[in-house]
Amino acid sequence: MSALFECRDVHFEYDRVPALRGLSLAVAACESIALIGANGSGKSTLLRLLDGLAFPSRGDVSFCGTALGPELLQSDEFALPFRRRVALVFQNPDVQLFNPTVFDEVGFGPAQLQWPKQEILERVNAALRMMRIEHLRDRPPYRLSGGEKKRVALASVMVLDPDVLLLDEPTSSLDPRSQSELIDLIQNWKSASRTIITATHQLEIVENIADRAFVLEEGKVIASGGARELLSDFDLMLRANLVHAHRHSHGQVTHSHPHRHSHADHEHEH
């Protein structure tokens, strides 16, 4: 199976502080992948590189065999189809919401791609229906709740019908019901021949959204394989700082129980 994305010995720094340190991985078309790792492991940075928003200081990131670089992404001939095919939803939806109304927000991408007005209208309405936010269409995004903003951000990329979805902590800031609905949506997108790469530290959602996983630690891949198999490796999860052991004593006997970090343990990551 040929790689849709391939990273070879990728290094990246923020202000000379290493975020990725020789990371290598490959993702095939139509795979559903989880990038799992603790805060600061490099998950968000990797998604930015896969989306062509940043570029390695060393090594390369390829899409369909072509190395992504600044010059290539400035060429409309490559950039327009790439942006149509590959879409990133940021962890913080405020980063990508800037239009006066929800309708304008969801229609922004199609307008940039110069779609016919009638098609924009139809596709935006369909995306609003899919994300169940039709009632918000005339509202300013900055006035919405965190969960509503997340739905608008998702609608603004799904309207383009991308082949590849890059999702950064998609369930963060969502209440349990919204989180469950989003997982259902991701499962539907999985079955629609899309490639989905999700960065998350929430181990309890991984098996529902991904068939394969990469475990990141300090900017490197330390393990890859079937999602269920990796999650059941307690020593690996402990090493990656995704679980910790609670120790307590019963008389003379000390027990150690695995405990997964809660959602509140991680708020933001580079």
Short mmCIF file of C-alpha atoms in Angstrom, two decimals:
data_model
loop_
_atom_site.label_atom_id
_atom_site.label_comp_id
_atom_site.label_asym_id
_atom_site.label_seq_id
_atom_site.Cartn_x
_atom_site.Cartn_y
_atom_site.Cartn_z
CA MET A 1 0.00 0.00 0.00
CA SER A 2 1.63 3.28 -1.07
CA ALA A 3 1.81 6.13 1.44
CA LEU A 4 -0.52 9.09 1.28
CA PHE A 5 1.64 10.89 3.87
CA GLU A 6 5.22 10.02 4.70
CA CYS A 7 7.45 11.70 7.28
CA ARG A 8 11.15 10.91 7.15
CA ASP A 9 13.45 11.96 10.01
CA VAL A 10 11.42 15.12 10.64
CA HIS A 11 12.80 17.78 12.98
CA PHE A 12 11.00 20.97 13.98
CA GLU A 13 11.65 23.65 16.60
CA TYR A 14 9.68 26.51 18.15
CA ASP A 15 12.14 29.30 19.07
CA ARG A 16 14.96 26.74 19.09
CA VAL A 17 13.03 24.45 21.46
CA PRO A 18 12.69 21.02 19.74
CA ALA A 19 9.10 19.89 19.13
CA LEU A 20 9.84 17.02 16.70
CA ARG A 21 13.11 15.11 16.93
CA GLY A 22 13.65 12.72 14.04
CA LEU A 23 10.03 11.60 13.67
CA SER A 24 9.25 9.07 10.92
CA LEU A 25 5.90 7.52 9.97
CA ALA A 26 3.72 6.66 6.98
CA VAL A 27 -0.06 6.78 6.53
CA ALA A 28 -1.90 5.11 3.64
CA ALA A 29 -5.05 6.46 1.97
CA CYS A 30 -8.33 5.65 3.76
CA GLU A 31 -6.65 4.74 7.04
CA SER A 32 -8.03 5.96 10.35
CA ILE A 33 -5.10 6.86 12.56
CA ALA A 34 -4.76 8.10 16.14
CA LEU A 35 -1.72 10.09 17.23
CA ILE A 36 -1.58 9.53 20.98
CA GLY A 37 0.79 11.18 23.39
CA ALA A 38 0.93 13.40 26.43
CA ASN A 39 1.00 17.18 26.44
CA GLY A 40 4.08 18.40 24.55
CA SER A 41 4.74 15.11 22.71
CA GLY A 42 4.46 16.79 19.29
CA LYS A 43 0.99 15.73 18.11
CA SER A 44 -0.29 19.21 17.21
CA THR A 45 2.99 20.17 15.56
CA LEU A 46 2.86 17.05 13.40
CA LEU A 47 -0.68 17.88 12.23
CA ARG A 48 0.45 21.40 11.25
CA LEU A 49 3.25 19.91 9.15
CA LEU A 50 0.89 17.41 7.48
CA ASP A 51 -1.39 20.35 6.62
CA GLY A 52 1.45 22.36 5.08
CA LEU A 53 1.13 25.17 7.65
CA ALA A 54 4.71 24.67 8.82
CA PHE A 55 7.72 22.85 7.38
CA PRO A 56 10.51 20.72 8.87
CA SER A 57 13.86 22.24 9.74
CA ARG A 58 15.33 18.84 8.75
CA GLY A 59 13.85 15.79 7.07
CA ASP A 60 10.77 15.90 4.87
CA VAL A 61 6.99 15.47 4.88
CA SER A 62 5.54 14.08 1.62
CA PHE A 63 1.98 13.99 0.34
CA CYS A 64 1.35 11.49 -2.49
CA GLY A 65 5.11 11.29 -3.02
CA THR A 66 5.65 15.07 -3.26
CA ALA A 67 7.67 16.78 -0.50
CA LEU A 68 5.72 19.66 1.02
CA GLY A 69 7.57 22.98 1.11
CA PRO A 70 6.82 26.72 1.25
CA GLU A 71 7.27 27.33 -2.49
CA LEU A 72 4.98 24.45 -3.42
CA LEU A 73 2.24 25.66 -1.04
CA GLN A 74 2.45 29.17 -2.55
CA SER A 75 1.68 27.77 -5.99
CA ASP A 76 -2.08 27.81 -6.68
CA GLU A 77 -1.66 24.85 -9.01
CA PHE A 78 -0.68 22.66 -6.05
CA ALA A 79 -2.15 24.57 -3.10
CA LEU A 80 -5.79 24.82 -4.23
CA PRO A 81 -6.33 21.08 -4.82
CA PHE A 82 -4.25 20.27 -1.71
CA ARG A 83 -6.39 22.58 0.47
CA ARG A 84 -9.51 21.02 -1.02
CA ARG A 85 -8.28 17.50 -0.23
CA VAL A 86 -6.64 18.04 3.17
CA ALA A 87 -8.37 19.86 6.05
CA LEU A 88 -7.21 20.56 9.61
CA VAL A 89 -9.55 21.30 12.52
CA PHE A 90 -7.60 23.02 15.29
CA GLN A 91 -7.98 22.16 18.97
CA ASN A 92 -9.10 25.71 19.70
CA PRO A 93 -11.86 26.66 17.23
CA ASP A 94 -11.29 30.40 17.88
CA VAL A 95 -8.11 30.07 15.79
CA GLN A 96 -10.12 29.37 12.63
CA LEU A 97 -13.35 31.31 13.15
CA PHE A 98 -13.20 34.91 11.95
CA ASN A 99 -16.27 35.62 9.78
CA PRO A 100 -19.27 37.75 10.85
CA THR A 101 -21.81 34.90 10.76
CA VAL A 102 -21.81 31.11 10.93
CA PHE A 103 -23.11 30.95 7.35
CA ASP A 104 -20.24 33.15 6.12
CA GLU A 105 -17.77 31.04 8.11
CA VAL A 106 -18.88 27.77 6.55
CA GLY A 107 -19.06 29.36 3.09
CA PHE A 108 -15.61 30.96 3.30
CA GLY A 109 -13.61 28.00 1.94
CA PRO A 110 -15.90 27.35 -1.06
CA ALA A 111 -15.88 31.09 -1.87
CA GLN A 112 -12.07 31.10 -1.82
CA LEU A 113 -12.13 28.16 -4.23
CA GLN A 114 -14.50 30.19 -6.45
CA TRP A 115 -17.36 27.69 -6.48
CA PRO A 116 -20.60 28.80 -8.17
CA LYS A 117 -22.92 30.68 -5.77
CA GLN A 118 -25.74 28.14 -5.98
CA GLU A 119 -23.38 25.28 -5.16
CA ILE A 120 -21.98 27.23 -2.19
CA LEU A 121 -25.53 27.79 -0.90
CA GLU A 122 -26.46 24.12 -1.24
CA ARG A 123 -23.23 22.78 0.26
CA VAL A 124 -23.23 25.21 3.19
CA ASN A 125 -26.83 24.34 4.05
CA ALA A 126 -25.98 20.63 3.86
CA ALA A 127 -22.96 21.11 6.17
CA LEU A 128 -25.05 23.08 8.66
CA ARG A 129 -27.65 20.28 8.67
CA MET A 130 -25.01 17.58 9.09
CA MET A 131 -23.52 19.34 12.13
CA ARG A 132 -27.03 20.23 13.43
CA ILE A 133 -26.29 23.97 13.56
CA GLU A 134 -28.85 25.35 11.07
CA HIS A 135 -30.35 27.43 13.88
CA LEU A 136 -26.98 29.21 14.32
CA ARG A 137 -26.53 30.25 10.67
CA ASP A 138 -26.97 34.01 11.28
CA ARG A 139 -25.18 34.15 14.63
CA PRO A 140 -21.65 35.60 15.03
CA PRO A 141 -19.25 32.73 15.87
CA TYR A 142 -17.62 34.60 18.77
CA ARG A 143 -20.98 34.55 20.62
CA LEU A 144 -21.26 30.75 20.54
CA SER A 145 -20.44 28.19 23.23
CA GLY A 146 -17.26 26.09 22.99
CA GLY A 147 -19.17 23.07 21.67
CA GLU A 148 -21.05 25.16 19.11
CA LYS A 149 -17.79 26.73 17.90
CA LYS A 150 -16.30 23.25 17.47
CA ARG A 151 -19.27 22.22 15.32
CA VAL A 152 -18.92 25.36 13.17
CA ALA A 153 -15.19 24.69 12.72
CA LEU A 154 -15.96 21.11 11.65
CA ALA A 155 -18.69 22.27 9.26
CA SER A 156 -16.29 24.81 7.72
CA VAL A 157 -13.95 22.00 6.64
CA MET A 158 -16.55 19.29 5.92
CA VAL A 159 -18.27 21.62 3.43
CA LEU A 160 -15.23 21.08 1.18
CA ASP A 161 -15.74 17.29 1.32
CA PRO A 162 -12.03 16.67 2.00
CA ASP A 163 -10.33 13.33 1.40
CA VAL A 164 -8.16 13.81 4.50
CA LEU A 165 -9.30 15.09 7.90
CA LEU A 166 -6.70 16.15 10.44
CA LEU A 167 -8.36 16.54 13.85
CA ASP A 168 -6.52 18.07 16.81
CA GLU A 169 -8.09 17.00 20.13
CA PRO A 170 -11.58 17.09 18.53
CA THR A 171 -13.43 16.16 21.71
CA SER A 172 -11.79 18.77 23.95
CA SER A 173 -14.19 21.31 25.50
CA LEU A 174 -17.22 19.19 24.53
CA ASP A 175 -19.86 17.96 26.97
CA PRO A 176 -20.41 14.16 27.05
CA ARG A 177 -23.36 14.22 24.64
CA SER A 178 -21.55 16.38 22.06
CA GLN A 179 -18.45 14.22 22.45
CA SER A 180 -20.49 11.08 21.74
CA GLU A 181 -22.14 12.70 18.69
CA LEU A 182 -18.74 13.75 17.34
CA ILE A 183 -17.37 10.22 17.74
CA ASP A 184 -20.40 8.96 15.75
CA LEU A 185 -19.61 11.49 13.01
CA ILE A 186 -15.95 10.41 12.88
CA GLN A 187 -17.08 6.78 12.57
CA ASN A 188 -19.35 7.78 9.65
CA TRP A 189 -16.48 9.64 7.99
CA LYS A 190 -14.26 6.56 8.48
CA SER A 191 -16.74 4.45 6.53
CA ALA A 192 -16.84 7.02 3.70
CA SER A 193 -13.35 6.20 2.41
CA ARG A 194 -11.69 9.19 4.04
CA THR A 195 -8.28 9.30 5.67
CA ILE A 196 -8.68 10.51 9.27
CA ILE A 197 -5.73 11.40 11.48
CA THR A 198 -6.74 12.37 15.03
CA ALA A 199 -4.42 13.71 17.71
CA THR A 200 -5.73 12.91 21.17
CA HIS A 201 -4.68 12.08 24.71
CA GLN A 202 -8.17 10.71 25.52
CA LEU A 203 -7.44 7.01 25.42
CA GLU A 204 -11.09 6.07 25.94
CA ILE A 205 -12.07 7.34 22.47
CA VAL A 206 -9.16 5.88 20.48
CA GLU A 207 -10.65 2.47 19.61
CA ASN A 208 -13.86 4.16 18.43
CA ILE A 209 -12.11 6.50 15.99
CA ALA A 210 -8.97 4.69 14.81
CA ASP A 211 -7.83 1.30 13.59
CA ARG A 212 -4.12 2.09 13.90
CA ALA A 213 -2.16 4.34 16.23
CA PHE A 214 1.21 5.99 16.67
CA VAL A 215 2.44 6.72 20.20
CA LEU A 216 4.49 9.93 20.44
CA GLU A 217 6.94 10.87 23.16
CA GLU A 218 9.15 13.97 23.08
CA GLY A 219 8.76 14.47 19.34
CA LYS A 220 9.38 10.88 18.23
CA VAL A 221 7.24 7.86 17.42
CA ILE A 222 8.01 5.28 20.10
CA ALA A 223 5.44 2.67 18.98
CA SER A 224 2.93 1.98 16.23
CA GLY A 225 0.40 -0.74 15.56
CA GLY A 226 -3.22 -1.70 16.06
CA ALA A 227 -5.01 0.76 18.34
CA ARG A 228 -6.38 -1.91 20.69
CA GLU A 229 -3.03 -3.68 20.94
CA LEU A 230 -1.15 -0.48 21.84
CA LEU A 231 -3.74 0.64 24.38
CA SER A 232 -3.50 -2.69 26.19
CA ASP A 233 0.29 -2.27 26.65
CA PHE A 234 0.27 -0.68 30.11
CA ASP A 235 4.07 -0.25 30.26
CA LEU A 236 4.01 1.62 26.94
CA MET A 237 1.15 3.88 28.08
CA LEU A 238 3.04 4.52 31.32
CA ARG A 239 6.24 5.41 29.45
CA ALA A 240 4.29 7.81 27.20
CA ASN A 241 2.82 9.47 30.33
CA LEU A 242 -0.73 8.58 29.25
CA VAL A 243 -1.51 6.59 32.38
CA HIS A 244 -0.09 6.50 35.86
CA ALA A 245 -0.15 3.93 38.63
CA HIS A 246 -1.98 4.57 41.91
CA ARG A 247 -0.15 2.81 44.72
CA HIS A 248 -1.84 2.03 47.98
CA SER A 249 -1.43 -0.50 50.77
CA HIS A 250 -3.68 -3.17 52.27
CA GLY A 251 -1.91 -4.14 55.46
CA GLN A 252 1.49 -5.44 54.38
CA VAL A 253 0.62 -5.59 50.64
CA THR A 254 1.10 -2.67 48.24
CA HIS A 255 -0.99 -2.68 45.06
CA SER A 256 -0.42 -0.62 41.91
CA HIS A 257 -3.47 0.12 39.74
CA PRO A 258 -3.36 1.68 36.25
CA HIS A 259 -5.15 4.99 35.94
CA ARG A 260 -5.74 6.91 32.71
CA HIS A 261 -5.17 10.63 32.87
CA SER A 262 -8.41 12.58 32.86
CA HIS A 263 -9.40 14.97 30.11
CA ALA A 264 -8.76 17.92 32.44
CA ASP A 265 -5.11 16.91 32.85
CA HIS A 266 -4.29 18.25 29.37
CA GLU A 267 -5.50 21.56 28.10
CA HIS A 268 -3.05 22.71 25.42
CA GLU A 269 -0.15 21.35 23.46
CA HIS A 270 2.30 22.57 20.86
#
